[in-house]
XYZ file of C-alpha atoms in Angstrom:
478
model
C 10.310 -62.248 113.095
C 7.801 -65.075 111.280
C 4.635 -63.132 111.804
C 2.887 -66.100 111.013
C 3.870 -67.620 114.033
C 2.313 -64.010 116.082
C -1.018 -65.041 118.078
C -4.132 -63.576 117.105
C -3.958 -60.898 120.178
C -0.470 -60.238 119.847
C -0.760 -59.405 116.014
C -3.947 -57.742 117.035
C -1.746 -55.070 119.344
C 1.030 -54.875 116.648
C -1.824 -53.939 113.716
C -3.307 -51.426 115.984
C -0.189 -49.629 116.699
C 1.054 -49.383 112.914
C 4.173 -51.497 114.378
C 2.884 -53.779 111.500
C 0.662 -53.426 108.031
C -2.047 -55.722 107.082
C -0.296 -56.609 104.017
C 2.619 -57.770 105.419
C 0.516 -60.337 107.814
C -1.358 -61.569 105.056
C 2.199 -61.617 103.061
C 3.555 -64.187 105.788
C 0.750 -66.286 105.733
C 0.509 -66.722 102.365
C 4.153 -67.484 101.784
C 3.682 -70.029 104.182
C 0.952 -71.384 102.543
C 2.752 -71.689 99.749
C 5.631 -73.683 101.811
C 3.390 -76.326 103.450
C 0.483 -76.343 102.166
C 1.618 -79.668 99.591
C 2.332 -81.329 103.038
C -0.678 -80.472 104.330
C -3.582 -80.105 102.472
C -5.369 -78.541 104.245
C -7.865 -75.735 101.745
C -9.801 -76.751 99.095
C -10.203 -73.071 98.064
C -7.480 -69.862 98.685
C -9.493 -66.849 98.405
C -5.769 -65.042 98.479
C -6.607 -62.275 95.891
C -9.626 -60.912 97.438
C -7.792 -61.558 100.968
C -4.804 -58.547 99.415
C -7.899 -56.162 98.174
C -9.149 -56.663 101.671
C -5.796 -56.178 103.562
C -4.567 -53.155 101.070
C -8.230 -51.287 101.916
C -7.520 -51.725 106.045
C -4.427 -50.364 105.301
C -4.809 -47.844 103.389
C -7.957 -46.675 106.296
C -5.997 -48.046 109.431
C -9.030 -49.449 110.584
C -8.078 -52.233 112.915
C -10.172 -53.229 115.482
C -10.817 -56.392 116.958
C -9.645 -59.158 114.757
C -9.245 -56.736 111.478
C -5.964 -57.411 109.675
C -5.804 -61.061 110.916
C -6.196 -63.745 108.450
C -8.571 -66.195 109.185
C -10.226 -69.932 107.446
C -13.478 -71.419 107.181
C -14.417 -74.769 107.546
C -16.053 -75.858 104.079
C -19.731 -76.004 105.141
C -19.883 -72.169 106.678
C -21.438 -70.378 103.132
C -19.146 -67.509 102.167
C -20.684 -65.051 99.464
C -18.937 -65.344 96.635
C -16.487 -68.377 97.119
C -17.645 -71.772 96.594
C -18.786 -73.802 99.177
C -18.729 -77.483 98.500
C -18.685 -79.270 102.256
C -15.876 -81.715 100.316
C -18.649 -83.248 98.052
C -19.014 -83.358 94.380
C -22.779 -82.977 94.914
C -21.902 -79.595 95.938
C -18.390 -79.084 93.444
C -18.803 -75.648 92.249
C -21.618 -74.106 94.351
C -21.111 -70.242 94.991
C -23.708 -69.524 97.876
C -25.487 -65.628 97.733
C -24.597 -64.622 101.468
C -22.935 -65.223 104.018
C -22.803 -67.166 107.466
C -24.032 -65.373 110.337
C -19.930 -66.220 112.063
C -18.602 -65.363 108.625
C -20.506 -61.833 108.201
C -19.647 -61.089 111.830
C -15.976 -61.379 111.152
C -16.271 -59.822 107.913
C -17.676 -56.899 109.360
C -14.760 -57.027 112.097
C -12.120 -56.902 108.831
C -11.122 -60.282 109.171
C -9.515 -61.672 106.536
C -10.462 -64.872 104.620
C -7.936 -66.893 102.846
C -9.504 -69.711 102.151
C -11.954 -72.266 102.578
C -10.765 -75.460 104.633
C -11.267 -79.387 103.832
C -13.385 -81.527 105.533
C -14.662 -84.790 105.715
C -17.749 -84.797 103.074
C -21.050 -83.058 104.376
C -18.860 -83.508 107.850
C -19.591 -87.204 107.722
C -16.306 -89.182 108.494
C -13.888 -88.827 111.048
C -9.744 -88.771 110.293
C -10.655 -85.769 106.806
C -10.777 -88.421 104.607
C -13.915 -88.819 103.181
C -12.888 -85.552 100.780
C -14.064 -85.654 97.421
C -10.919 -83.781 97.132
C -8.018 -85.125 99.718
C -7.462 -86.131 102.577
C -5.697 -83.720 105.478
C -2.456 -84.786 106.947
C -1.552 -83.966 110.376
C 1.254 -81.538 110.705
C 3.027 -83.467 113.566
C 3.379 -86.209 111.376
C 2.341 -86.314 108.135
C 1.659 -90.272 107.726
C -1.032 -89.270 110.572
C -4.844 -88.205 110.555
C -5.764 -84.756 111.254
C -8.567 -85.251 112.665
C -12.499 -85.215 111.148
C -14.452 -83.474 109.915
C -12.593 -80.321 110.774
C -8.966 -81.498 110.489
C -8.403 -79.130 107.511
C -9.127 -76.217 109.971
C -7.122 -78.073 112.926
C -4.136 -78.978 110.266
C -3.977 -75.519 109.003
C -3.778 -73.516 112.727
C -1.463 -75.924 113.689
C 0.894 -75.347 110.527
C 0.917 -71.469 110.621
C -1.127 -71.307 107.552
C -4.075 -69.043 109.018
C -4.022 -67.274 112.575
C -7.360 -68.879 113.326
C -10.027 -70.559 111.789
C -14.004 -71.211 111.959
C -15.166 -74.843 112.397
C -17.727 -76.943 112.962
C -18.740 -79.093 115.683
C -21.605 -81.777 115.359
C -20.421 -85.151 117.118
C -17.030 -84.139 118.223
C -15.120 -82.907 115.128
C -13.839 -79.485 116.102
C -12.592 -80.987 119.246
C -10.784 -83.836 118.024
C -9.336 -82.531 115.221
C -7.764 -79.796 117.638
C -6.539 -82.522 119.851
C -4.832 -84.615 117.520
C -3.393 -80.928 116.088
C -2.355 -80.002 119.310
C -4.459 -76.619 119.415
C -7.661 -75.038 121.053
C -11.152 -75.847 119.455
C -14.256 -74.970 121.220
C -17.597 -76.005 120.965
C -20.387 -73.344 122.654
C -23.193 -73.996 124.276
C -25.920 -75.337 121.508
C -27.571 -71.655 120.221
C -24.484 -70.011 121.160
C -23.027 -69.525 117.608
C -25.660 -68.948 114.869
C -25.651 -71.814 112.730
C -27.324 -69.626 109.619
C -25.031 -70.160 106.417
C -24.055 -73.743 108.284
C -24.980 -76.657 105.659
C -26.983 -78.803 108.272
C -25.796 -82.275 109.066
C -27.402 -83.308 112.506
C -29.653 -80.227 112.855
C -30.369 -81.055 116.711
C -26.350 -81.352 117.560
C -24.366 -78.787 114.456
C -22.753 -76.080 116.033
C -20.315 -73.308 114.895
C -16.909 -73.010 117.086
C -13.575 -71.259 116.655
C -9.728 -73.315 116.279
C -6.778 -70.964 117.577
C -3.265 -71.466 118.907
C -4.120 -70.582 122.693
C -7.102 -69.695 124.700
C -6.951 -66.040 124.570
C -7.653 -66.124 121.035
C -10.026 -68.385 121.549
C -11.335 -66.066 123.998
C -11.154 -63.182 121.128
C -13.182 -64.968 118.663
C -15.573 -66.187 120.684
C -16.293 -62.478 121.471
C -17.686 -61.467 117.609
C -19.179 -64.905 117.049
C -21.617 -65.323 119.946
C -24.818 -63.642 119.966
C -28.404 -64.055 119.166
C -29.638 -64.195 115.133
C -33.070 -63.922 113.900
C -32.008 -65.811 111.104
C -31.781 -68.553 113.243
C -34.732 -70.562 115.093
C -32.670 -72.333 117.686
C -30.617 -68.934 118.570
C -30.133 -68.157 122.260
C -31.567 -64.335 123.412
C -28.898 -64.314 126.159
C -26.056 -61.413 126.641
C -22.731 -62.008 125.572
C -19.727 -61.226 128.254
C -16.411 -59.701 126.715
C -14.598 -63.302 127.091
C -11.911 -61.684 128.199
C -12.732 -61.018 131.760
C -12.404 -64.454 132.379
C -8.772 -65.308 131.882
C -7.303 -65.509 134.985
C -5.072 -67.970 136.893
C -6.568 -68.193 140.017
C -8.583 -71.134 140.627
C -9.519 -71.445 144.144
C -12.468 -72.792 145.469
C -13.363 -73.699 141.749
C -14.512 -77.246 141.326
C -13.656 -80.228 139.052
C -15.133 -83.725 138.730
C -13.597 -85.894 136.354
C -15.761 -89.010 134.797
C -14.647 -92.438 135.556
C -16.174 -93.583 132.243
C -14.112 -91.159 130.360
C -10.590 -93.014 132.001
C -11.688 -97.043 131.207
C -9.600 -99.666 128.894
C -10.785 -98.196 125.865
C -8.225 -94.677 126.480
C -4.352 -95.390 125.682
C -2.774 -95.524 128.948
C -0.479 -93.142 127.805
C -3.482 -90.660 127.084
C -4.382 -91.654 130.670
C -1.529 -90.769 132.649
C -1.150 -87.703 130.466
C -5.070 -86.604 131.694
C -4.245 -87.090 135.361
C -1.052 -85.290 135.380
C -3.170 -82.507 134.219
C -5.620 -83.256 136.750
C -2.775 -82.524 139.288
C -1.623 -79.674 137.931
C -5.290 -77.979 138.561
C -4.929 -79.416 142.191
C -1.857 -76.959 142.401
C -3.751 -74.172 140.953
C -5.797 -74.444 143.640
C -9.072 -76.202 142.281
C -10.665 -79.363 144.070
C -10.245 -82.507 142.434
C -12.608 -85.115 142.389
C -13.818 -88.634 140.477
C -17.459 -88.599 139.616
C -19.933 -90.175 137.053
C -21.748 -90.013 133.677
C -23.245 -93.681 133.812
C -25.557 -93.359 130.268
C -22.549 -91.655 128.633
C -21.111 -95.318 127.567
C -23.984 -95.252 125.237
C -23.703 -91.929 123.879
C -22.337 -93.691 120.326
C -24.867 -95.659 119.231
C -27.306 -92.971 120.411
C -25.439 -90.217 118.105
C -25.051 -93.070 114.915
C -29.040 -93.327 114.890
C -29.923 -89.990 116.246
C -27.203 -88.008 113.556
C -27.919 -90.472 110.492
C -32.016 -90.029 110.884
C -31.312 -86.029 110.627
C -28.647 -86.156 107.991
C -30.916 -88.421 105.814
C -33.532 -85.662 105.989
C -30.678 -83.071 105.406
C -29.444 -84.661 102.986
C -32.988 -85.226 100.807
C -32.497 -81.497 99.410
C -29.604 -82.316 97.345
C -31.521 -83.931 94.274
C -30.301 -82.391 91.516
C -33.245 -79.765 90.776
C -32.506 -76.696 92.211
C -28.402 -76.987 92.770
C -25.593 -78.837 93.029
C -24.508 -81.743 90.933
C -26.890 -82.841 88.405
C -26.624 -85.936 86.150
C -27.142 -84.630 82.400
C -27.357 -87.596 80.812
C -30.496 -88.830 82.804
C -33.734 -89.773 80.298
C -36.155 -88.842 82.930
C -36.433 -86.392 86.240
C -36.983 -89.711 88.467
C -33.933 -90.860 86.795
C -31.942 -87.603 87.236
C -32.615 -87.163 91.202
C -31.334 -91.154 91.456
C -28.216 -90.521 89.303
C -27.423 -87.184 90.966
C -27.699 -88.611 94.343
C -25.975 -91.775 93.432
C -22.958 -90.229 91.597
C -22.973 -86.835 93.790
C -22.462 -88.351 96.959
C -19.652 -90.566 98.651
C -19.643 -93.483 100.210
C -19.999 -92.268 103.741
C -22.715 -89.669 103.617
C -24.682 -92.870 101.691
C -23.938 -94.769 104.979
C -25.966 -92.176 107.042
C -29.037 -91.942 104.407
C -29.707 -95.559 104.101
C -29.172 -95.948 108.218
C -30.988 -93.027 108.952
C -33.797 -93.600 106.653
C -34.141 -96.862 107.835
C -34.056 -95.828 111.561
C -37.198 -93.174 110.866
C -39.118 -95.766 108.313
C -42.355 -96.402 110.137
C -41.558 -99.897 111.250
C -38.511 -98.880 113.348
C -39.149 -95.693 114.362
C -40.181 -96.616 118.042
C -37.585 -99.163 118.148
C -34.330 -96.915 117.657
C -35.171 -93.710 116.963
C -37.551 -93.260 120.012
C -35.505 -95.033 122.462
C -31.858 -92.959 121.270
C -34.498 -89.768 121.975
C -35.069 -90.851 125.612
C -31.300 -91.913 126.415
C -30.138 -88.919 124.774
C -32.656 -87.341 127.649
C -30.602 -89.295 130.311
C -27.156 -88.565 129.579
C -28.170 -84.637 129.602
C -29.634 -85.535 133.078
C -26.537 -87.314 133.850
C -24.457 -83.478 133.333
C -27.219 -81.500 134.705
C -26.962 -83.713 138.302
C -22.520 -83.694 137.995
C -23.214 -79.473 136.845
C -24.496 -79.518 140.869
C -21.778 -79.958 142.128
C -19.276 -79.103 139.975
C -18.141 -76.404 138.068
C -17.137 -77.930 134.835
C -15.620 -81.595 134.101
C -12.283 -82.663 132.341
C -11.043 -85.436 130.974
C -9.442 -86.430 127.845
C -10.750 -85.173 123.849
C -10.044 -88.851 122.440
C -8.845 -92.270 123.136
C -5.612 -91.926 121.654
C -2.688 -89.374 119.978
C -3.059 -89.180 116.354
C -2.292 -92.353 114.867
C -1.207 -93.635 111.314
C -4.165 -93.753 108.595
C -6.107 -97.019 108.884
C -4.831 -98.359 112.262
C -7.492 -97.497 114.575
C -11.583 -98.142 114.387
C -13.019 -95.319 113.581
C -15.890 -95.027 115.982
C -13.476 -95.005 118.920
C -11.709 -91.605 117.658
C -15.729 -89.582 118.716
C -16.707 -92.116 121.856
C -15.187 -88.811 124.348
C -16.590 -85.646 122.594
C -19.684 -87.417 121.404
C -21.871 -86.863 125.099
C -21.466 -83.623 125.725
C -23.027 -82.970 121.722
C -26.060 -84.667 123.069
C -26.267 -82.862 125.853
C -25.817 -79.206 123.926
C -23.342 -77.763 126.592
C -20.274 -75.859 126.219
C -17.059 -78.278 125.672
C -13.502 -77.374 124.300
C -10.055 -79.034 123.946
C -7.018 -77.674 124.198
C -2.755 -78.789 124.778
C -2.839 -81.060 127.768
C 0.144 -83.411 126.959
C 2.647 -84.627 124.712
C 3.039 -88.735 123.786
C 5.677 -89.631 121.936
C 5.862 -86.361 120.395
C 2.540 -86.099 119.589
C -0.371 -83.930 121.261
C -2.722 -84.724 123.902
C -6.093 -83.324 123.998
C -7.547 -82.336 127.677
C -11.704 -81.842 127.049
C -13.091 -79.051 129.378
C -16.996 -79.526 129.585
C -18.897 -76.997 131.716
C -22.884 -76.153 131.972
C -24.897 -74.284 129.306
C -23.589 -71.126 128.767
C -20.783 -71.676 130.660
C -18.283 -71.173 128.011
C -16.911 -68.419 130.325
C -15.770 -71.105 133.385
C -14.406 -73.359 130.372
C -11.861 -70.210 129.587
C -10.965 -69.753 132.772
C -9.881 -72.885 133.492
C -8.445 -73.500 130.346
C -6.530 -70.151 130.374
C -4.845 -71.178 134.359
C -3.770 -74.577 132.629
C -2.041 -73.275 129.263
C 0.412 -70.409 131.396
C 0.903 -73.231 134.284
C 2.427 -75.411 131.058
C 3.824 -74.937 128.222
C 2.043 -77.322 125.414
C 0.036 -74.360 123.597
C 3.792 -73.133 122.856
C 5.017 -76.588 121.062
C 4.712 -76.580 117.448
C 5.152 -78.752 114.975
C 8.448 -78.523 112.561
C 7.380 -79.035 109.007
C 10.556 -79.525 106.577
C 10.117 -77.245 103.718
């Protein structure tokens, strides 16, 4: 038996039964790390060493509840005491944070264990994982192919059997199309679900903390440690948690589904297309009621995000200067000079991008002009969900415009125009298997009401054991 290849649950059962040690899980994992991983590239750090102390300890007190025993990664912007933290930046090469995420210390506390923190795109500014100060993330399908960005290091590794599940992030889209071009599960919760304490902010207003697994009960399983109010966090929802479990059932009658006519134009491979609606048909089976509706404003949902995310990353971003950590020029004459060097030399092209747009967007002269009117649109396409959220009970259509493509083939906007609404609008949204192209995966986007995360599993869950996608993996020649 590969126990890599065991799901999170069924490892879970197997743990808590002594049928298995902790050891030998972690064992697996890292000796397929240590197949793949130079095809993949998917960690920046492997915390391996302190993940055997960890697994030896459960061991040795058979404490396995929950997820304990089950190795786990986190995205590079989630702070882990201890382990560096860099987001994929030289500005932050080297930087050990002194706690803890909120997600991270909940799993911790569960026994998870951590083998390593994942790459991203830098500060989670880029799209395909390859704006790395480190390198870029290759997709396991097909290695001449993106992963995904920002999270396709956390996508790449699920899908490769390096990790049983991972933490991500979600700000415009990237936890949900990184698991779509990987061919897994990636959820986004409603905005205040997940604490996003120990997140490095980005787009304060839109970051959110999510979970990447092979199949929706895992999903389900994370989900259920994660979610929760924290003090520690201003924008944290005081609402109760359900075990997430409950919810996975098959039978979908009377539920309803409206899928988005904007979400099926030109712009979407036909391919993707057909691959949506056969889905579509499938939930007709299982007993739901299919119908076309609208989401008029969502067709400008990217230019909204571009000026709304780059005016909060470039006042994100104005902490890293080179005085209290982080990358700091040494050979600056003068403090002026050393914040200007620092910044210039710390940061990469892309998160530069975002400060000079989003600067300019909040500079006095244009602030009415873009950033005021993206505020009010943004307002619309909520009120767009809220009036579908009526009369349906969650929407579904496809995570991106295309499979996974070769690096440099496709414009790079296009690959967040899908995931990018439903970010604005702070509600619960998740992708998992809906199709395969070509040999490649299809990503079917499940977007429900605030707090609905539990209707998103449900109908997720009656999908994956009507088909058989979440069971494809990729073959990686080692």
């Amino acid at each position: 038996m590969n126990l890599y290849h065991l799901t999170v649950h069924k490892a879970a059962e197997m743990l808590n039964r002594r049928e298995i040690k902790a050891q030998e899980v972690l064992e697996a994992v890292s000796r397929r790390i240590d197949l793949v991983e130079n095809k993949i590239k998917a960690f920046i750090t492997l915390t391996l060493d302190q993940a055997e102390k960890k697994a030896k300890e459960l061991d040795d007190r058979h404490e396995f509840t929950g997820l304990g025993g089950i190795p786990y990664g986190v995205q590079d912007n989630l702070c882990t005491l201890g382990v560096t933290t860099t987001c994929a930046s030289k500005m932050l090469e080297g930087f050990i944070p002194p706690y803890d995420a909120t997600a991270v210390g909940r799993l911790k506390a569960a026994g998870a264990v951590m083998v390593g923190k994942l790459n991203m795109d830098e500060f989670g500014m880029g799209h395909f994982t390859e704006t790395s100060c480190f390198h870029p993330t290759n997709n396991p399908w097909d290695l001449t192919r993106v992963a995904g960005g920002s999270s396709g290091g956390a996508a790449a590794a699920v899908a490769a059997g390096e990790v049983y599940y991972a933490l991500a992030s979600d700000t415009g889209g990237s936890l949900r199309q990184s698991a779509a071009y990987c061919g897994v599960v990636g959820m986004r919760p409603t905005y205040g679900r997940v604490s996003r304490y120990g997140l490095v902010a980005v787009a304060s207003s839109m970051d959110q903390v999510g979970p990447v697994t092979r199949n929706v009960t895992d999903c389900a399983l994370v989900l259920n440690l994660i979610c929760g109010y924290d003090g520690l966090d201003s924008n944290s929802l005081e609402a109760e948690v359900p075990d997430y479990r409950g919810y996975l059932e098959t039978n979908l009658k009377g539920m309803r589904i409206g899928f988005p006519r904007e979400y099926f134009e030109n712009y979407v491979d036909e391919s993707v297309r057909d691959a949506v609606k056969k889905a579509l048909l499938k939930y007709e089976e299982l007993g739901a009621v299919v119908e076309e509706t609208g989401l008029p404003h969502s067709k400008y949902a990217l230019p909204v995000f571009r000026l709304l995310a780059s005016a909060e990353a470039s006042s994100n971003m104005a902490r890293f200067d080179g005085v209290r950590y982080g990358y700091r020029d040494e050979e600056a004459q003068d403090i002026a000079e050393m914040m200007s060097n620092s910044r210039g030399r710390g940061f990469g092209p892309e998160v530069k991008r975002n400060i000079l747009l989003g600067t300019y967007v909040l500079s006095k002269e244009q602030y009415d002009t873009y950033y005021l009117r993206a505020m009010k649109v943004r307002r619309l396409i909520k009120e767009d969900f809220d009036r579908a959220f009526e009369k349906y009970d969650l929407l579904v259509a496809p995570t991106t415009a295309t499979v996974a493509f070769p690096r440099g083939e496709r414009n790079e906007d296009l690959s967040d125009l899908l995931t990018i609404p439903a970010s604005l609008a702070g509600i619960p949204a998740m992708s998992i298997p809906g199709g395969m192209v070509d040999g490649l995966p299809v990503g079917l986007q499940l977007m429900g009401p605030r707090l609905a995360e539990g209707t998103l599993l449900k109908a997720a869950y009656a999908f994956e054991q009507a088909a058989d996608y979440h069971l494809r993996t990729p073959v990686l020649e080692v």
